[in-house]
Coordinates of N, CA and C in Angstrom, one line a residue:
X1 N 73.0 69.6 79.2 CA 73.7 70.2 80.3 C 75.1 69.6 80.4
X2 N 75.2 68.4 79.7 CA 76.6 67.6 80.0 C 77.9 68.2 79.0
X3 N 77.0 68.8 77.9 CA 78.0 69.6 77.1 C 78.7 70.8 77.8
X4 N 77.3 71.5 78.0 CA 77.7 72.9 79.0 C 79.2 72.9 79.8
X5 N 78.9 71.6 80.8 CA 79.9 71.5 81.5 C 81.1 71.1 80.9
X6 N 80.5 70.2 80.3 CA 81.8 69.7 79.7 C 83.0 71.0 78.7
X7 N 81.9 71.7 77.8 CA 82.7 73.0 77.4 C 83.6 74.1 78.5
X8 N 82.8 73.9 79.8 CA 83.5 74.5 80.8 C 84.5 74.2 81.2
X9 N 84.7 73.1 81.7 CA 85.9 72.3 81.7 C 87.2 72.7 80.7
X10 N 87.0 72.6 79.8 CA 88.0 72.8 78.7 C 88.2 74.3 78.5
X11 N 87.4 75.1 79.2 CA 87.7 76.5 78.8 C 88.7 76.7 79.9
X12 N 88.0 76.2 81.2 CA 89.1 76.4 82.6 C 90.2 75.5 82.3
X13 N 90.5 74.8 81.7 CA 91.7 73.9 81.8 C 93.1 74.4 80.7
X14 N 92.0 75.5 80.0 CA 93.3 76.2 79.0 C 94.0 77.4 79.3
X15 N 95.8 77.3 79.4 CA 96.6 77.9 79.9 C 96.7 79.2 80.2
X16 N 95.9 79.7 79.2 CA 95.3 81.4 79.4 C 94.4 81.3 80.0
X17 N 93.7 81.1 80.7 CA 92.4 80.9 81.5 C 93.3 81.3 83.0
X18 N 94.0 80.1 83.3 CA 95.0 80.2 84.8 C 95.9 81.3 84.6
X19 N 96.5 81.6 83.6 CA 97.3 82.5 83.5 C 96.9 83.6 83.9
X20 N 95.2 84.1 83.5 CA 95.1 85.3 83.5 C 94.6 85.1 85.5
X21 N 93.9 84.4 85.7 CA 93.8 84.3 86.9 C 94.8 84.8 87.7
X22 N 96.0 84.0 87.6 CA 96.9 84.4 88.8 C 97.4 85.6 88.1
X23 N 97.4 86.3 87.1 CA 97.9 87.6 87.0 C 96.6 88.8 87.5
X24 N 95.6 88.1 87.9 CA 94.5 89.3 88.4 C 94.9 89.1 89.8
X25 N 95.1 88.0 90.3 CA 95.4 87.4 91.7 C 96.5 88.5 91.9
X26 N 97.6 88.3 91.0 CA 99.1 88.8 91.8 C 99.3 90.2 91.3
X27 N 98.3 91.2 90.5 CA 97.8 92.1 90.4 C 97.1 93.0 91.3
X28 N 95.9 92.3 91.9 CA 95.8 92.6 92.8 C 96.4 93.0 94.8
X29 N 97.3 92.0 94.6 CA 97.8 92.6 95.6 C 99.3 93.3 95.5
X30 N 99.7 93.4 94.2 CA 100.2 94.6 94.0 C 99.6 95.7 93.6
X31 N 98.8 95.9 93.6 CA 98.0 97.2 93.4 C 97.9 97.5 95.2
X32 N 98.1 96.5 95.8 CA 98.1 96.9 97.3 C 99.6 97.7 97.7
X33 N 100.6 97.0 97.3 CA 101.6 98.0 97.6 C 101.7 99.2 96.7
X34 N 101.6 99.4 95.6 CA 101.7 100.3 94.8 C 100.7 101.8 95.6
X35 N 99.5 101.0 95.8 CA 98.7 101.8 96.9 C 99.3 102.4 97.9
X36 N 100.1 101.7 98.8 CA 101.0 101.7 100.3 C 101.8 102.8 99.9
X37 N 102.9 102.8 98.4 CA 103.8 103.5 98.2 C 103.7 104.8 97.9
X38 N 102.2 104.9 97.2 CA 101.9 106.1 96.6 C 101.3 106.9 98.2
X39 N 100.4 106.2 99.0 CA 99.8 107.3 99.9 C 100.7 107.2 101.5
X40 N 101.9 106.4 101.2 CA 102.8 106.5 102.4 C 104.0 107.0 102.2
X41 N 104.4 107.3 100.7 CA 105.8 107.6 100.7 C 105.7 108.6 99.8
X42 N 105.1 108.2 98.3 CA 104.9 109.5 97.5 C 104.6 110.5 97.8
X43 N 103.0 110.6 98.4 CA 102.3 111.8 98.9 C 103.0 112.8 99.9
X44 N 103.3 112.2 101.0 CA 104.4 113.2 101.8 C 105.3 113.6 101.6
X45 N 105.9 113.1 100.7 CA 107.1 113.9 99.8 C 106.6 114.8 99.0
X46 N 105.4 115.0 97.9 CA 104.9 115.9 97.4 C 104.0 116.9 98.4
X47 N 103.6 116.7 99.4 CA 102.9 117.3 100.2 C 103.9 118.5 100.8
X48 N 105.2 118.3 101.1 CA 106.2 119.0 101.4 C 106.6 120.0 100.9
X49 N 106.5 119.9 99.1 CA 106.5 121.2 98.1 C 105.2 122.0 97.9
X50 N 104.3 121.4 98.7 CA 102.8 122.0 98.7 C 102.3 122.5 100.0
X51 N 103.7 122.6 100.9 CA 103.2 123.7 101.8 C 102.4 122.4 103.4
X52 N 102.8 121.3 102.6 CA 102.3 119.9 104.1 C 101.2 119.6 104.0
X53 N 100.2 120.0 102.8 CA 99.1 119.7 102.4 C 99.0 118.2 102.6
X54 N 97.8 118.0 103.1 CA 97.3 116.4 103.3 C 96.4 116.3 101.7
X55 N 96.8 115.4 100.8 CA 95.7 114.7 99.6 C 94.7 114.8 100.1
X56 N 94.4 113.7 100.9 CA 93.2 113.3 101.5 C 92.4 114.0 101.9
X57 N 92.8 115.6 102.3 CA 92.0 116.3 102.9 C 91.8 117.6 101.8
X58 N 92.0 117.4 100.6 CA 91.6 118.4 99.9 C 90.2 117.9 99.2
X59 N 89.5 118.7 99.2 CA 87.7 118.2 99.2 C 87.3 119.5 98.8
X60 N 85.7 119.3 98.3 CA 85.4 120.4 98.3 C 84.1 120.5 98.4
X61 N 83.3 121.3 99.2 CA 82.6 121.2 100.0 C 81.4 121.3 98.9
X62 N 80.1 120.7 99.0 CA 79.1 120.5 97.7 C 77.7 121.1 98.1
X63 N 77.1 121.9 97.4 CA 75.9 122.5 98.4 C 74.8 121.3 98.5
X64 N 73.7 121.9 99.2 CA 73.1 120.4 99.6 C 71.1 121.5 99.3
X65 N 70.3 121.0 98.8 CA 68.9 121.7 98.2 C 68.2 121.1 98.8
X66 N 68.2 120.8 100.2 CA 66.9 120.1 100.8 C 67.6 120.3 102.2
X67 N 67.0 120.5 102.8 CA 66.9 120.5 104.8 C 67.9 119.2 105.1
X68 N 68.9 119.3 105.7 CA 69.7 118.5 106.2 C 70.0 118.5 107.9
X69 N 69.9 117.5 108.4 CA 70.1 117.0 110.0 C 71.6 117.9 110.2
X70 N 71.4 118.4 111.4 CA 72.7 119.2 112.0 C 74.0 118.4 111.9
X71 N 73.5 117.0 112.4 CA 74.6 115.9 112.5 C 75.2 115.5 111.3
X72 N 74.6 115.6 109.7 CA 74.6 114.5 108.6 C 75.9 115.2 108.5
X73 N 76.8 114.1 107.6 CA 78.1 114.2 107.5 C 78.2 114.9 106.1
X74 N 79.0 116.1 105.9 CA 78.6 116.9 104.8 C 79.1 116.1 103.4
X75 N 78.4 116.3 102.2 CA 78.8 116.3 100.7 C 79.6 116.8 100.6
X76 N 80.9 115.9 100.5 CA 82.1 117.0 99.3 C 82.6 116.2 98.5
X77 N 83.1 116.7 97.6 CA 84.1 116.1 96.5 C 85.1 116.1 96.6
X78 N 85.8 115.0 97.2 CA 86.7 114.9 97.6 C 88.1 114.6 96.4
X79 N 88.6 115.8 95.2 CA 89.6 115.6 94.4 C 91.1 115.5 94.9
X80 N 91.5 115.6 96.2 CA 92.9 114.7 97.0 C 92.9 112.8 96.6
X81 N 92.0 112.6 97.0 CA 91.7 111.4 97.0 C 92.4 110.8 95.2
X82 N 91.4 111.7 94.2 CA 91.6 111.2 93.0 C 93.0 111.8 92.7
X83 N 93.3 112.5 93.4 CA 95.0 113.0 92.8 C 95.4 111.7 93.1
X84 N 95.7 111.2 94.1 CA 96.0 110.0 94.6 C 95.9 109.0 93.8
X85 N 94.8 108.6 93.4 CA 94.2 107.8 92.5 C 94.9 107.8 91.5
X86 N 95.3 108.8 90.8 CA 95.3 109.1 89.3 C 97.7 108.8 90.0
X87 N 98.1 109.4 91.0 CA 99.6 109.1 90.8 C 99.4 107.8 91.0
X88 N 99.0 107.1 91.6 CA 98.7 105.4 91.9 C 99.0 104.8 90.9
X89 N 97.8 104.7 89.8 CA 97.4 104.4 88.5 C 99.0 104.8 87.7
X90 N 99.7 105.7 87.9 CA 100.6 105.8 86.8 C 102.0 105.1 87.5
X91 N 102.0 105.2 88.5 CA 103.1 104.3 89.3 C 102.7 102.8 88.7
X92 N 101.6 102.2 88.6 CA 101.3 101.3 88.1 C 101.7 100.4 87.1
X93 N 101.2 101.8 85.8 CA 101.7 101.5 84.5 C 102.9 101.5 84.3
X94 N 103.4 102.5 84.9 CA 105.3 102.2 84.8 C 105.7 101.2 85.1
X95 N 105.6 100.3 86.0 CA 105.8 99.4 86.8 C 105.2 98.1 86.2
X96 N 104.1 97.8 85.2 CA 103.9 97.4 84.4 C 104.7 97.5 82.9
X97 N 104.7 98.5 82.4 CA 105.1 98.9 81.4 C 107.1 98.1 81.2
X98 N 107.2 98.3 82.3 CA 108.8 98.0 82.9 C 108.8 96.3 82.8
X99 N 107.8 95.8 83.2 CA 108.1 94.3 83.4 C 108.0 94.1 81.9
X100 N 106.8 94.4 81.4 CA 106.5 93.8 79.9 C 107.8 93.9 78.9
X101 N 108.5 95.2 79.5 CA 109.5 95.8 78.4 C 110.6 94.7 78.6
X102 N 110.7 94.2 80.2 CA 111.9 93.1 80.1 C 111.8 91.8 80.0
X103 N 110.3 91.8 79.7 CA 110.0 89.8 79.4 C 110.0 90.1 77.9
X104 N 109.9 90.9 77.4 CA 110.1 91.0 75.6 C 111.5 90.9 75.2
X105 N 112.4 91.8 75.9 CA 113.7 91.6 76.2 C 114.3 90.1 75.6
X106 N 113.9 90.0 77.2 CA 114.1 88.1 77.3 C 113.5 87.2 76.3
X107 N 112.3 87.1 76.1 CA 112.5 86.0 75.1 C 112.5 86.2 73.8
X108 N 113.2 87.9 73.2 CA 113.8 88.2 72.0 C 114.7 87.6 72.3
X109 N 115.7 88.1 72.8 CA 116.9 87.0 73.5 C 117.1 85.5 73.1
X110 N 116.2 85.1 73.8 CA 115.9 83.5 73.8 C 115.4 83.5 71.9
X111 N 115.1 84.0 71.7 CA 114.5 83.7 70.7 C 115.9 83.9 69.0
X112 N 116.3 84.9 70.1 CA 117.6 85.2 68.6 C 118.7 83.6 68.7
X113 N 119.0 83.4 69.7 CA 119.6 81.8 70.7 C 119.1 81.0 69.7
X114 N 118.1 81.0 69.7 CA 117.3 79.5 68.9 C 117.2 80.0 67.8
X115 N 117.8 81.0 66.9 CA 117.4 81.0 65.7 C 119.0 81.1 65.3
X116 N 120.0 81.6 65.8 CA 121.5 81.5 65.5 C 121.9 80.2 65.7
X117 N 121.4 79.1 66.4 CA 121.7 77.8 66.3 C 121.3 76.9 65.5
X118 N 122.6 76.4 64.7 CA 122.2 75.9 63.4 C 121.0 74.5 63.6
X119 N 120.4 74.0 62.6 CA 119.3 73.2 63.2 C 120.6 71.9 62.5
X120 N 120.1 70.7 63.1 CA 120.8 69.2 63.7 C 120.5 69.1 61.9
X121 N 121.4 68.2 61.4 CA 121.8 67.7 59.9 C 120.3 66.8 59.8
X122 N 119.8 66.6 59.0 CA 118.7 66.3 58.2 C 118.9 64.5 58.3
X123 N 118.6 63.7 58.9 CA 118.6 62.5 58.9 C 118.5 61.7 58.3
X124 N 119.2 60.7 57.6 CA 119.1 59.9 56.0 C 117.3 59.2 56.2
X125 N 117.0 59.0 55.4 CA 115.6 58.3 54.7 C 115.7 56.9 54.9
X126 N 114.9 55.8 55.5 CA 114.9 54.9 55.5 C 115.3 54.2 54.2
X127 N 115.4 54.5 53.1 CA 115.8 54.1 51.8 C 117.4 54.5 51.9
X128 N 118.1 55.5 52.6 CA 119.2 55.8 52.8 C 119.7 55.2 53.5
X129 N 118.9 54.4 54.2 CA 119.7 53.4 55.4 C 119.9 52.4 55.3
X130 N 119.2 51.7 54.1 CA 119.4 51.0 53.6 C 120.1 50.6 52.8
X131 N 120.0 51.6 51.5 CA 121.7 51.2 50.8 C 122.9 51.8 52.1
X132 N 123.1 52.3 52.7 CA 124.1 52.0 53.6 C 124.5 50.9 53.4
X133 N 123.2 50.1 54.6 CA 124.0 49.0 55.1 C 124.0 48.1 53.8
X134 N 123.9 47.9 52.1 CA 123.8 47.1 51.2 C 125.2 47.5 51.0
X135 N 125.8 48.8 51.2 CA 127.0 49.0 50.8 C 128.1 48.6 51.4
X136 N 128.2 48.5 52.9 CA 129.0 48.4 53.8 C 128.4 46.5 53.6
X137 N 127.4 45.6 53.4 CA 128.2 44.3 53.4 C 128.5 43.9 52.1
X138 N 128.4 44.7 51.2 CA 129.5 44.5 50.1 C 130.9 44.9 50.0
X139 N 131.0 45.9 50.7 CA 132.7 45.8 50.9 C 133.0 44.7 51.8
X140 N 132.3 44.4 52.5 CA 133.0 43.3 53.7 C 133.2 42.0 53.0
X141 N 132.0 41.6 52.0 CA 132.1 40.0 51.2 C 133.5 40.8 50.0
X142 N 134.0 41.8 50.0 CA 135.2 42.1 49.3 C 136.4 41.8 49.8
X143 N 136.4 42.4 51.2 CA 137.5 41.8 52.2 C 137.5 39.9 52.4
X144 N 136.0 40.1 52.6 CA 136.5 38.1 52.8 C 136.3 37.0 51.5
X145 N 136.6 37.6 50.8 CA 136.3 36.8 49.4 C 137.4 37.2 48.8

């Protein structure tokens, strides 16, 4: 059981694990505005070329094969709704599609940066540093001798 956990541990503590979390987290509640935008601002603007049609209210009424109460609230299929759905969904992807396109951007960018920057001169070998310094106090016992 101590492994269990313990393999758990290490699965939650790896950076894709958090990562995807707070992208379902901050996914989610953009799918709330994207929601807001499509059935508060898109739809009435398309609804205007469709004569002021409500989405929401396009349904379609479903027959029903068994004795139903006067009161029951009728069966319909309600396809406004999925119109909705479906502009939602593609507002979405754009809006996705858009971010991914500019963080590739970016760290193509960053990435051309760090590859046009020459890399730092190759650092002599401790055997190199050595005759160095063998070299430089033999000139000096030349100067004082």
């Amino acid at each position: 059981m101590k492994k269990f956990f313990h393999e758990f541990k290490e699965f939650i503590n790896k950076g894709n694990v958090l990562g995807l979390a707070v992208g379902v987290i901050i996914g989610g509640a953009f799918s709330t505005i994207t929601t807001s935008l499509t059935n508060d601002i898109i739809m009435p603007i398309v609804s205007i070329f469709l004569g002021g049609v409500d989405f929401s209210s396009m349904t379609i009424a479903l027959p029903t094969f068994y004795a139903v109460a006067e009161d029951a609230v009728p069966n319909t299929l309600n396809y406004g709704s999925f119109i909705s759905a479906v502009i939602n969904f593609l507002i979405l992807a754009l809006v996705v599609f858009c971010i991914v396109k500019a963080v590739n951007k970016a760290m193509g960018s960053a990435k051309k940066k760090a590859e046009e920057a020459p890399p730092p001169p190759p650092q002599p070998s401790a055997e190199e540093k050595l005759l160095t310094e063998i070299r430089d106090l033999l000139k000096e016992g030349k100067r004082n001798g």
